[in-house]
Coordinates of N, CA and C in Angstrom, one line a residue:
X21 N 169.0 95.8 132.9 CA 168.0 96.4 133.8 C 167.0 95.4 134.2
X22 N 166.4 95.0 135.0 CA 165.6 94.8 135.9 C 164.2 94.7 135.2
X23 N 163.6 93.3 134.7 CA 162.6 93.7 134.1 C 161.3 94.0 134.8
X24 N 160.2 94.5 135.1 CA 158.8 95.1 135.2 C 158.3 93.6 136.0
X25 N 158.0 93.7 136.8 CA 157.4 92.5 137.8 C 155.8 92.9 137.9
X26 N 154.8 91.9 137.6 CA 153.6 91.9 138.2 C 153.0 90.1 139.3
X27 N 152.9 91.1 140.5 CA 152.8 89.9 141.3 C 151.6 89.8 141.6
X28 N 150.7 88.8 141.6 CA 149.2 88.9 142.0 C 149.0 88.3 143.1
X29 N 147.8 88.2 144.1 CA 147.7 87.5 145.1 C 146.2 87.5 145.4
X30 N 146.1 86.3 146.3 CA 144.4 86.3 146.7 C 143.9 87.0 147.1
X31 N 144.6 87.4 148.6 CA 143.8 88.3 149.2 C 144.6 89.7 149.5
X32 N 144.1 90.7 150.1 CA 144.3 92.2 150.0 C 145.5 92.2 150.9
X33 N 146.0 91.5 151.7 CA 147.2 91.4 152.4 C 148.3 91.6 152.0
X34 N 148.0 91.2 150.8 CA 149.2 91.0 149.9 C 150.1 89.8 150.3
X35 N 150.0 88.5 151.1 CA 150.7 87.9 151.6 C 151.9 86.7 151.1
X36 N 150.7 86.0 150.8 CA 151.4 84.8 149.9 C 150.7 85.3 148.1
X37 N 152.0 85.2 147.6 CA 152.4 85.2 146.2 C 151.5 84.2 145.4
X38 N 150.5 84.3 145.0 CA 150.2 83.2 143.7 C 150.7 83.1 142.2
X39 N 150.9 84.1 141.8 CA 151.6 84.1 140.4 C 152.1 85.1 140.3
X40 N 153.1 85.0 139.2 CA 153.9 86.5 138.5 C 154.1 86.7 137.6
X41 N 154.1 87.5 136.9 CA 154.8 87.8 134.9 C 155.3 89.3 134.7
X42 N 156.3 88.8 134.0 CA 157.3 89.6 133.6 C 157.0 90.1 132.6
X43 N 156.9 91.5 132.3 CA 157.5 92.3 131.5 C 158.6 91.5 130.5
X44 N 158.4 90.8 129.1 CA 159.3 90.5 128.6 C 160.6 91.8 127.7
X45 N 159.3 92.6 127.4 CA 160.8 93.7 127.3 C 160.2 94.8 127.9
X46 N 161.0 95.9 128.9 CA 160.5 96.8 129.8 C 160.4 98.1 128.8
X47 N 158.7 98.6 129.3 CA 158.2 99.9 128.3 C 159.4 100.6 128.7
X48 N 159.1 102.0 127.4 CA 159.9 102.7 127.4 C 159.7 104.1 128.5
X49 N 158.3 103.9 129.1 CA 157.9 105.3 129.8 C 157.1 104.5 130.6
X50 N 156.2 104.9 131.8 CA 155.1 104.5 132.3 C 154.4 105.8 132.7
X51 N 152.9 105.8 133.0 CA 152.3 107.3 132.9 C 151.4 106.5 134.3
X52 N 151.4 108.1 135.6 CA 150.7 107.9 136.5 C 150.0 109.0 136.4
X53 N 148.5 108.8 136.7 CA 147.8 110.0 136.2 C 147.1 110.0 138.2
X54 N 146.8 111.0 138.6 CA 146.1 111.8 139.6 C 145.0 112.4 139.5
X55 N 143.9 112.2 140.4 CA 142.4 113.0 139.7 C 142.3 113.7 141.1
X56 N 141.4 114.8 141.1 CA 140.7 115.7 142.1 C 139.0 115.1 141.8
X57 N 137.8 114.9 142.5 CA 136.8 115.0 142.3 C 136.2 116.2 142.7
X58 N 135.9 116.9 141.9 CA 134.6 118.0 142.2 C 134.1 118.3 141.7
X59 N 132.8 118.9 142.5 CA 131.7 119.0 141.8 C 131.9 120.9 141.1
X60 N 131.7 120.7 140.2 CA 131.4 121.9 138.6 C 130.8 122.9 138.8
X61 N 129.0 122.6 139.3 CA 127.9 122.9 139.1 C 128.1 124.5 139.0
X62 N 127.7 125.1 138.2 CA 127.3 126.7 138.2 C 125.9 127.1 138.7
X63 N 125.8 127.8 140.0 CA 124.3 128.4 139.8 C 124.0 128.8 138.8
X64 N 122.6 129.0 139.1 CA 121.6 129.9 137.8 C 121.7 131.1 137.9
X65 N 122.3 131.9 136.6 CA 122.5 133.1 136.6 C 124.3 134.0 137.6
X66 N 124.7 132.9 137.6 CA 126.0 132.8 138.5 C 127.1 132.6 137.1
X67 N 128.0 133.5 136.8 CA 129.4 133.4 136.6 C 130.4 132.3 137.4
X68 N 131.3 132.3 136.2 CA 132.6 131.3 137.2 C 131.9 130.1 138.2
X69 N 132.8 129.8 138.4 CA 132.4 128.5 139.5 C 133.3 128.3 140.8
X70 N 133.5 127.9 141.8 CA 133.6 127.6 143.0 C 133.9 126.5 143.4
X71 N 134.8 125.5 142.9 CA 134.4 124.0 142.4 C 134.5 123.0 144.2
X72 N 133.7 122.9 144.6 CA 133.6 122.0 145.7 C 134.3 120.7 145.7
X73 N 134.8 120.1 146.5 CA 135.7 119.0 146.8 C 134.7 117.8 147.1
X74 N 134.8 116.5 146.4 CA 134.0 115.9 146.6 C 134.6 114.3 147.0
X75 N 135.7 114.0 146.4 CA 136.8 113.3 147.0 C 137.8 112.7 145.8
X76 N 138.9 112.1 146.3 CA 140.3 111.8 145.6 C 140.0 110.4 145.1
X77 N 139.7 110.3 143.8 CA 140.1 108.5 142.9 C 141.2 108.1 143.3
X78 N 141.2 107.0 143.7 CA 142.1 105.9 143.2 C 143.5 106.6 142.3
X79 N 144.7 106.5 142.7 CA 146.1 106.9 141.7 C 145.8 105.9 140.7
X80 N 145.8 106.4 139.2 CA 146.1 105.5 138.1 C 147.5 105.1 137.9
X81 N 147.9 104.0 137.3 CA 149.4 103.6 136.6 C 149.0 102.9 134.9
X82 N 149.4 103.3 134.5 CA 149.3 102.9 132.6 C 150.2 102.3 132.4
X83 N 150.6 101.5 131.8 CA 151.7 100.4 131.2 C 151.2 100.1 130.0
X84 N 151.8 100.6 128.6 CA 152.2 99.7 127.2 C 153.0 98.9 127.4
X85 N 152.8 97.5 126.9 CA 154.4 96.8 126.2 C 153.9 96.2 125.4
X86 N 154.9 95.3 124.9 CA 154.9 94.6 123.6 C 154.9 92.8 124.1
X87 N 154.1 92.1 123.9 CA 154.6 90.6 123.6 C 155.0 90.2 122.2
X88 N 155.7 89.4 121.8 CA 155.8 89.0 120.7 C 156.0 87.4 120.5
X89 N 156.1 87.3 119.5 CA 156.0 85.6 119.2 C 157.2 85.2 118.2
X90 N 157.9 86.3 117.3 CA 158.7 85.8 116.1 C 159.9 85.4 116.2
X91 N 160.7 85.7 117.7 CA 161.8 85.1 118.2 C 163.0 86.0 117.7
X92 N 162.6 86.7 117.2 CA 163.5 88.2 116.1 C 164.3 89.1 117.9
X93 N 163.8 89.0 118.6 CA 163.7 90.2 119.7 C 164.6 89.9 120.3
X94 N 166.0 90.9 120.5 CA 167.4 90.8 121.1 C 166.7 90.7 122.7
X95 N 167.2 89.9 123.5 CA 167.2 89.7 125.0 C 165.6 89.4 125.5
X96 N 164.5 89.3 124.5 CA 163.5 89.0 124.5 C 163.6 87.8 125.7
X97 N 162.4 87.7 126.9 CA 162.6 86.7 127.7 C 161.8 85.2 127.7
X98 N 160.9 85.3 126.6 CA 160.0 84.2 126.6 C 160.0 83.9 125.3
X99 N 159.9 82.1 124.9 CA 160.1 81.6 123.5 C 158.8 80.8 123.6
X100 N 157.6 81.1 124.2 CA 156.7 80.9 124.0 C 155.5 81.4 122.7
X101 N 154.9 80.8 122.1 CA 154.0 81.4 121.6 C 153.1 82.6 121.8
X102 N 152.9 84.1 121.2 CA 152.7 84.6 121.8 C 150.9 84.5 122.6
X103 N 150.3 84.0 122.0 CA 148.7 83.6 122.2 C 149.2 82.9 124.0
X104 N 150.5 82.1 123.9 CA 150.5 81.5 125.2 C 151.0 83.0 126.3
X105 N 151.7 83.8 126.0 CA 152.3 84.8 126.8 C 150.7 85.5 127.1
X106 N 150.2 86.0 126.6 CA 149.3 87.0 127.0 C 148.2 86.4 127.9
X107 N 147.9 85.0 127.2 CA 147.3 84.1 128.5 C 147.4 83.7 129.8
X108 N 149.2 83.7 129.7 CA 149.8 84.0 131.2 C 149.5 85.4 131.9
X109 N 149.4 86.0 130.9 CA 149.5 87.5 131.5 C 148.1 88.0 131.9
X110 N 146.9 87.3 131.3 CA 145.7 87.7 131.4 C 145.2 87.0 133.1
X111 N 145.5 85.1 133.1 CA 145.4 84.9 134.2 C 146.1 85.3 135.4
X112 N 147.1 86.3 135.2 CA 147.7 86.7 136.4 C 147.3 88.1 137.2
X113 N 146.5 88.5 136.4 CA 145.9 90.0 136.1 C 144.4 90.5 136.0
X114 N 144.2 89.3 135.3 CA 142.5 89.4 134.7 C 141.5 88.5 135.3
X115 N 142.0 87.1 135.2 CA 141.1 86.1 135.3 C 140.6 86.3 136.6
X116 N 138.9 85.7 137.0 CA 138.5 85.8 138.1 C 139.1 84.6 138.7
X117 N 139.1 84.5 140.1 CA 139.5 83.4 141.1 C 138.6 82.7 141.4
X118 N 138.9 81.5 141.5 CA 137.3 80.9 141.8 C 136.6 80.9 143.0
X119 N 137.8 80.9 144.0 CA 137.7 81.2 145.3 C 136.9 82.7 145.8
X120 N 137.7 83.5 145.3 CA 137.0 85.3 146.2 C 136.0 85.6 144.9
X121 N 135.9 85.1 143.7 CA 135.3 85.4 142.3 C 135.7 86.8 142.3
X122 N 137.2 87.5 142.1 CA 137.3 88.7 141.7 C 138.9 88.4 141.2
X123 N 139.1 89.2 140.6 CA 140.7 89.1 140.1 C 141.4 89.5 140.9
X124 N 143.1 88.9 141.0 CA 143.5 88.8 141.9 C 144.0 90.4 142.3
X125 N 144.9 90.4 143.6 CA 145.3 91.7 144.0 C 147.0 91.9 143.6
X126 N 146.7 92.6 143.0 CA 148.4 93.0 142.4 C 149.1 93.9 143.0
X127 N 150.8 93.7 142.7 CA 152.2 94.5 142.9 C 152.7 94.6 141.8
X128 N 152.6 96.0 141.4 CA 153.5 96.4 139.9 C 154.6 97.1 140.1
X129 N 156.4 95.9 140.3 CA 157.4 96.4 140.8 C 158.6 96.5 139.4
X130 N 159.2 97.8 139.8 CA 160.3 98.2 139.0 C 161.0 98.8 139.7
X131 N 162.2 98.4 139.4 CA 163.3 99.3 139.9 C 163.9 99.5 141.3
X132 N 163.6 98.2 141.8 CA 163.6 98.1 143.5 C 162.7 98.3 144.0
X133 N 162.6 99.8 145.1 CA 161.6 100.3 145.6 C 161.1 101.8 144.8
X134 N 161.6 101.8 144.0 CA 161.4 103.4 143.2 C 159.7 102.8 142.6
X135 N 159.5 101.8 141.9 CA 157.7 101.8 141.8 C 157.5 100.6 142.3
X136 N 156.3 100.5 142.8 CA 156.3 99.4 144.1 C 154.8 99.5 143.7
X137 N 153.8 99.5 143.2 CA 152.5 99.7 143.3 C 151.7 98.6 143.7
X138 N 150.7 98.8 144.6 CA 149.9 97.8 145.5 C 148.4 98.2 144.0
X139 N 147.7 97.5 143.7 CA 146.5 98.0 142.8 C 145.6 96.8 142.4
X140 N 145.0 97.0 141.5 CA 143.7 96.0 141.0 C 144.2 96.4 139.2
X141 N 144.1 95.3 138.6 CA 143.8 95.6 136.8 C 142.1 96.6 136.9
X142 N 142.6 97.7 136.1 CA 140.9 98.6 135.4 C 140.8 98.0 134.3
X143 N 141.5 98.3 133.2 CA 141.5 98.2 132.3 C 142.5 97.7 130.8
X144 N 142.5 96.7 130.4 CA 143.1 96.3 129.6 C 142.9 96.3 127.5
X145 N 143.5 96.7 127.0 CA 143.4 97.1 125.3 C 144.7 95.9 125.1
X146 N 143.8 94.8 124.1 CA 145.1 93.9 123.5 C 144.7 94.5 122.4
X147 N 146.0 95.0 121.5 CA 145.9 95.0 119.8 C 147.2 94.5 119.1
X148 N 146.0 93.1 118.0 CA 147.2 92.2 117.4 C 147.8 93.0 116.3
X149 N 149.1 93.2 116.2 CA 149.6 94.0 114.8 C 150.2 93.1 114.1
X150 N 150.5 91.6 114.0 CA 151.6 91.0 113.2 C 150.8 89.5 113.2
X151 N 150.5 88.6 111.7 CA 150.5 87.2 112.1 C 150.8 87.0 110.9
X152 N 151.3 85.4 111.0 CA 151.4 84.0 109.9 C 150.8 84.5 108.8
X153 N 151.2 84.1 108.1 CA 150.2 83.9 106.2 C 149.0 83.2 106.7
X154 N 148.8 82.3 107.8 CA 147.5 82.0 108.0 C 146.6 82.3 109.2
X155 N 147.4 83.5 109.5 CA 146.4 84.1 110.4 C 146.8 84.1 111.4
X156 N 148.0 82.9 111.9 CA 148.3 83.1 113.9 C 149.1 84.5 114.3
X157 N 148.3 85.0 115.1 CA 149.3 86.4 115.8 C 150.8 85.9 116.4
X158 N 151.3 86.5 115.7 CA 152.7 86.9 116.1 C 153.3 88.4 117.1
X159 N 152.2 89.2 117.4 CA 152.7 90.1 118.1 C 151.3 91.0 119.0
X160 N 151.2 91.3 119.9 CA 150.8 91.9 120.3 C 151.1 93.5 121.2
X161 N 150.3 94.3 121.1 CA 150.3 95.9 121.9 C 149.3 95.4 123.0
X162 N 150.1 95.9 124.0 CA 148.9 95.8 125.4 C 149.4 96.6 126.1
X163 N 147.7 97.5 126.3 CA 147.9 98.7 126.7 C 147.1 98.6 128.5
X164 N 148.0 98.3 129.5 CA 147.0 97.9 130.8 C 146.8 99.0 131.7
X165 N 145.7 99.7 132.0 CA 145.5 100.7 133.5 C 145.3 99.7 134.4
X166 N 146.1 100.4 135.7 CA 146.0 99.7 137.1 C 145.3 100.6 138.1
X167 N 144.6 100.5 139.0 CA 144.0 101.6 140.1 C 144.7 101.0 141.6
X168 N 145.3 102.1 141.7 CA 146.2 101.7 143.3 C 144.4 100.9 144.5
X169 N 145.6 100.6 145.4 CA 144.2 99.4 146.1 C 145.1 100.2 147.3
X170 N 143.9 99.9 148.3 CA 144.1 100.1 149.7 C 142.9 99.5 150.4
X171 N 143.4 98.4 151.3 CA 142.7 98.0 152.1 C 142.2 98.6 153.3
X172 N 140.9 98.0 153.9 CA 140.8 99.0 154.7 C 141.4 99.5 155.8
X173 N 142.4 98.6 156.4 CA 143.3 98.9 157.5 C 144.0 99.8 157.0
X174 N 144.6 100.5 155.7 CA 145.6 101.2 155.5 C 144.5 102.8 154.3
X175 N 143.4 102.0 154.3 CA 142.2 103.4 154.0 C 142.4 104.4 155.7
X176 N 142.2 103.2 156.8 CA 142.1 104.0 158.4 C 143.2 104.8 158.5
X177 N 143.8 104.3 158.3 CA 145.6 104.7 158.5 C 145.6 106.2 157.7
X178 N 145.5 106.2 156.9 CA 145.6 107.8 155.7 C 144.4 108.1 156.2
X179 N 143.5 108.0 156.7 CA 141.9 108.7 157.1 C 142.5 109.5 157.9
X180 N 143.3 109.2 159.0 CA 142.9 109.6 160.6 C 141.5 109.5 160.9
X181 N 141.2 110.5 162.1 CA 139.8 110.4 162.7 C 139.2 111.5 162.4
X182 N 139.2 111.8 161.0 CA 138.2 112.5 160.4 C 137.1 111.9 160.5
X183 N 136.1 113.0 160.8 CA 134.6 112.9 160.9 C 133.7 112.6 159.7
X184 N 134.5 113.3 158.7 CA 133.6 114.0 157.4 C 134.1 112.2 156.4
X185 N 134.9 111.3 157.1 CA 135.6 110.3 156.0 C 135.0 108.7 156.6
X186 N 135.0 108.2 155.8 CA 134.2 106.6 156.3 C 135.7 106.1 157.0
X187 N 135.0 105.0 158.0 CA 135.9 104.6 158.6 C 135.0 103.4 158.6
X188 N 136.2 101.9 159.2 CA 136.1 100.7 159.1 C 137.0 100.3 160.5
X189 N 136.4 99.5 161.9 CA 136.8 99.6 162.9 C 136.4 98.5 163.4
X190 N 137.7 96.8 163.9 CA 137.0 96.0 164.1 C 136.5 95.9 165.7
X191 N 135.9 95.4 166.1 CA 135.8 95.5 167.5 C 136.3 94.5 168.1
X192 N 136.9 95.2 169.4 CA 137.6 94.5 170.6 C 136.7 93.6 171.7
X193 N 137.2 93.4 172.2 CA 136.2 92.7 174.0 C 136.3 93.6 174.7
X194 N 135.1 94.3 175.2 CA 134.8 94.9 175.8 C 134.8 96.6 175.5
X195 N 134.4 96.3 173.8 CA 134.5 98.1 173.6 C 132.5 98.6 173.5
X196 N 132.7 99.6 173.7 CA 131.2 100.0 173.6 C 130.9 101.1 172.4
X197 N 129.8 100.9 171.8 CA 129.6 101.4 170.7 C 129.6 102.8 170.8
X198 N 129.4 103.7 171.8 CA 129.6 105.2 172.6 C 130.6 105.4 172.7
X199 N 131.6 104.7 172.8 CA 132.8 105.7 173.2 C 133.6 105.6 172.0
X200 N 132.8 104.2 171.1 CA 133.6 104.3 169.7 C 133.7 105.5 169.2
X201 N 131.8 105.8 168.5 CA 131.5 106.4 167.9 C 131.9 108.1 168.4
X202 N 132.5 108.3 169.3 CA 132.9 109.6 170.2 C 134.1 109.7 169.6
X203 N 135.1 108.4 170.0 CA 136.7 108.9 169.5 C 136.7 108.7 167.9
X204 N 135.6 108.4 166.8 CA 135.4 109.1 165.8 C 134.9 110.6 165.0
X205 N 133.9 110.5 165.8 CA 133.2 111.8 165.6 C 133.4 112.8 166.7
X206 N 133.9 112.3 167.1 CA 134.0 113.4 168.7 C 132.7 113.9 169.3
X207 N 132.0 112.9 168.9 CA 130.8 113.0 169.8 C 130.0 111.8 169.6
X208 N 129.7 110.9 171.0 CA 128.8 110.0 170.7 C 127.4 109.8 170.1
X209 N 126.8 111.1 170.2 CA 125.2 111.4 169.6 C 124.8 110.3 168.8
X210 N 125.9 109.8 167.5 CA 125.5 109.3 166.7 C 125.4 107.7 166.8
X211 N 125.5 107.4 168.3 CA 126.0 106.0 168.4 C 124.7 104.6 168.1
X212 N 123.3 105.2 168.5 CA 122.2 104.4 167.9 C 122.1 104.4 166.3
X213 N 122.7 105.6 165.5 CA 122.7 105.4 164.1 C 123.6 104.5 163.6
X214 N 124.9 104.6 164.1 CA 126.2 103.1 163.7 C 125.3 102.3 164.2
X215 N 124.7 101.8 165.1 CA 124.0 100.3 165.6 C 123.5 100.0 164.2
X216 N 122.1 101.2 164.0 CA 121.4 100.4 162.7 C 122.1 100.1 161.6
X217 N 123.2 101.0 161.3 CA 124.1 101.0 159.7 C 124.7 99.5 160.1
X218 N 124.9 99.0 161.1 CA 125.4 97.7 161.4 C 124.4 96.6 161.4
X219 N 123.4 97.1 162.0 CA 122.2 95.7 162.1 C 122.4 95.1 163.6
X220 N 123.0 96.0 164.0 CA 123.1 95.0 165.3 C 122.2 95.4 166.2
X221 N 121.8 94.3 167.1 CA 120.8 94.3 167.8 C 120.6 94.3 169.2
X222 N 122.5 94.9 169.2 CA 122.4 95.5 170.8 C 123.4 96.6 170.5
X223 N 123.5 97.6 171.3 CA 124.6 98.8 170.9 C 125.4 98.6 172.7
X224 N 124.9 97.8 173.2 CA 125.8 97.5 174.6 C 126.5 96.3 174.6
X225 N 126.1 95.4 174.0 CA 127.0 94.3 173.5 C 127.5 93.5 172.6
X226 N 128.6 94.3 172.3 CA 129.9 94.1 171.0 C 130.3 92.6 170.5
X227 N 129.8 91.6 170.0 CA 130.7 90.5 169.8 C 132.2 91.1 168.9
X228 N 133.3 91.1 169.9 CA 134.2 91.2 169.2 C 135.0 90.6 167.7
X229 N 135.7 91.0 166.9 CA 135.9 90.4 165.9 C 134.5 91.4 164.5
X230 N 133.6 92.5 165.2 CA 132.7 92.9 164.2 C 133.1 93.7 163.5
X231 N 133.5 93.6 162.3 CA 134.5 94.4 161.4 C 133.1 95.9 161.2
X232 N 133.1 96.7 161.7 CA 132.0 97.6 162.1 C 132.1 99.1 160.8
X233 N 131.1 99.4 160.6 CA 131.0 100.6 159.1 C 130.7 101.9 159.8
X234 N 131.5 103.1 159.6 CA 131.4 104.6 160.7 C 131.3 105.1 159.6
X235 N 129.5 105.8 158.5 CA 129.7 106.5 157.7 C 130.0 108.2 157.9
X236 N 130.5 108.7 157.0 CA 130.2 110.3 157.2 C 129.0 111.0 157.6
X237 N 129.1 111.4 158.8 CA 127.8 112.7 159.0 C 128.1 113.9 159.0
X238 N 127.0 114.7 158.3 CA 127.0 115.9 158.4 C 126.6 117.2 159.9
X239 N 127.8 116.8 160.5 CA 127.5 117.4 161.7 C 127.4 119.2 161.3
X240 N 126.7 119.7 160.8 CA 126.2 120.7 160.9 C 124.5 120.8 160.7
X241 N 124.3 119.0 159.9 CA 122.9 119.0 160.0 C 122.5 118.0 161.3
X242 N 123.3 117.9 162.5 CA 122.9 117.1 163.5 C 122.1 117.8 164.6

């Protein structure tokens, strides 16, 4: 079978490949967890609750595996020390870049196209269970959460032109901040509020190329 691929990359494009690491032996399960956000709150003197929608996290992916170092492991893929494997595996995952100073953007691929995940490393648990009579680890448990990633061209894309959802919209030659702000909200009203949320210091003339911020308004308090 096909071992567990993680590909990292600089930028959110996902374009060119900077590093990879394998899964030297593929876990036995993987767990993707799903969250709802809403809000709880009980009135005062109110039963039950009502729970309001407040928005969807990030898809989790969990990964356990094993590195090991003792050379014991049938079809095991690496004869490296294991201090050196997890190092590989941290810089490919963990380490910041020096360049964007954030860690890189990952693909956690198995099985063809059956798990394909675009994400960022959350959270990582090494625990050493095995060393030397004098101390060197010989094995490690590493337990990694990943949070699915979406850039903002593919946040717009799943948005549509919802009103009530942030949108991210780069500007053309020759667009005007009114008719933007209309074929978002379906109504211009709000088009001197996008100027200021931008900083810009004209709402009639667009330098194209302005990667532009359309937050949520409450059009029932407009």
């Amino acid at each position: 079978m096909d071992k567990v691929v993680i590909q990292s990359y600089d930028t959110d494009d996902f374009q060119d490949e900077k590093r990879r690491f394998y899964l030297p032996i593929n876990p036995e399960s993987y767990t993707k967890n799903f969250k709802v956000g809403l809000e709880k709150t009980t009135g005062h003197g109110k039963s039950g609750t009502n729970p309001k929608y407040i928005s969807t996290p990030p898809e989790e992916l969990k990964l356990d595996f094993v590195l090991d170092g003792t050379g014991t492991m049938e079809g095991y893929v690496y004869d490296t020390p294991v201090e050196d494997q997890l190092s590989d595996f941290l810089d490919c995952t963990y380490t910041l870049n020096a360049e964007t100073h954030r860690p890189r953007f990952l693909v956690i691929v198995w099985g063809g196209d059956y798990l394909s995940f675009k994400c960022v490393l959350s959270n990582v648990d090494v625990n050493h269970t095995l060393f030397t009579s004098d101390g060197k680890p010989l094995r490690v448990k590493v337990s990694a959460t990943f949070l699915k990633y979406k850039n903002k061209k593919e946040q717009q894309q799943s948005q549509g032109n919802s009103p009530d959802l942030t949108h991210y919209q780069l500007s053309k030659q020759g667009d005007r901040l009114d008719l933007m702000t209309n074929n978002i909200y379906n109504d211009p009203k709000y088009f001197l509020q996008i100027g200021r949320v931008n900083g810009l210091s004209s709402v009639r003339n667009i330098k194209p190329g302005r990667d532009l911020y359309f937050p949520p308004f409450d059009k029932n308090n407009g």
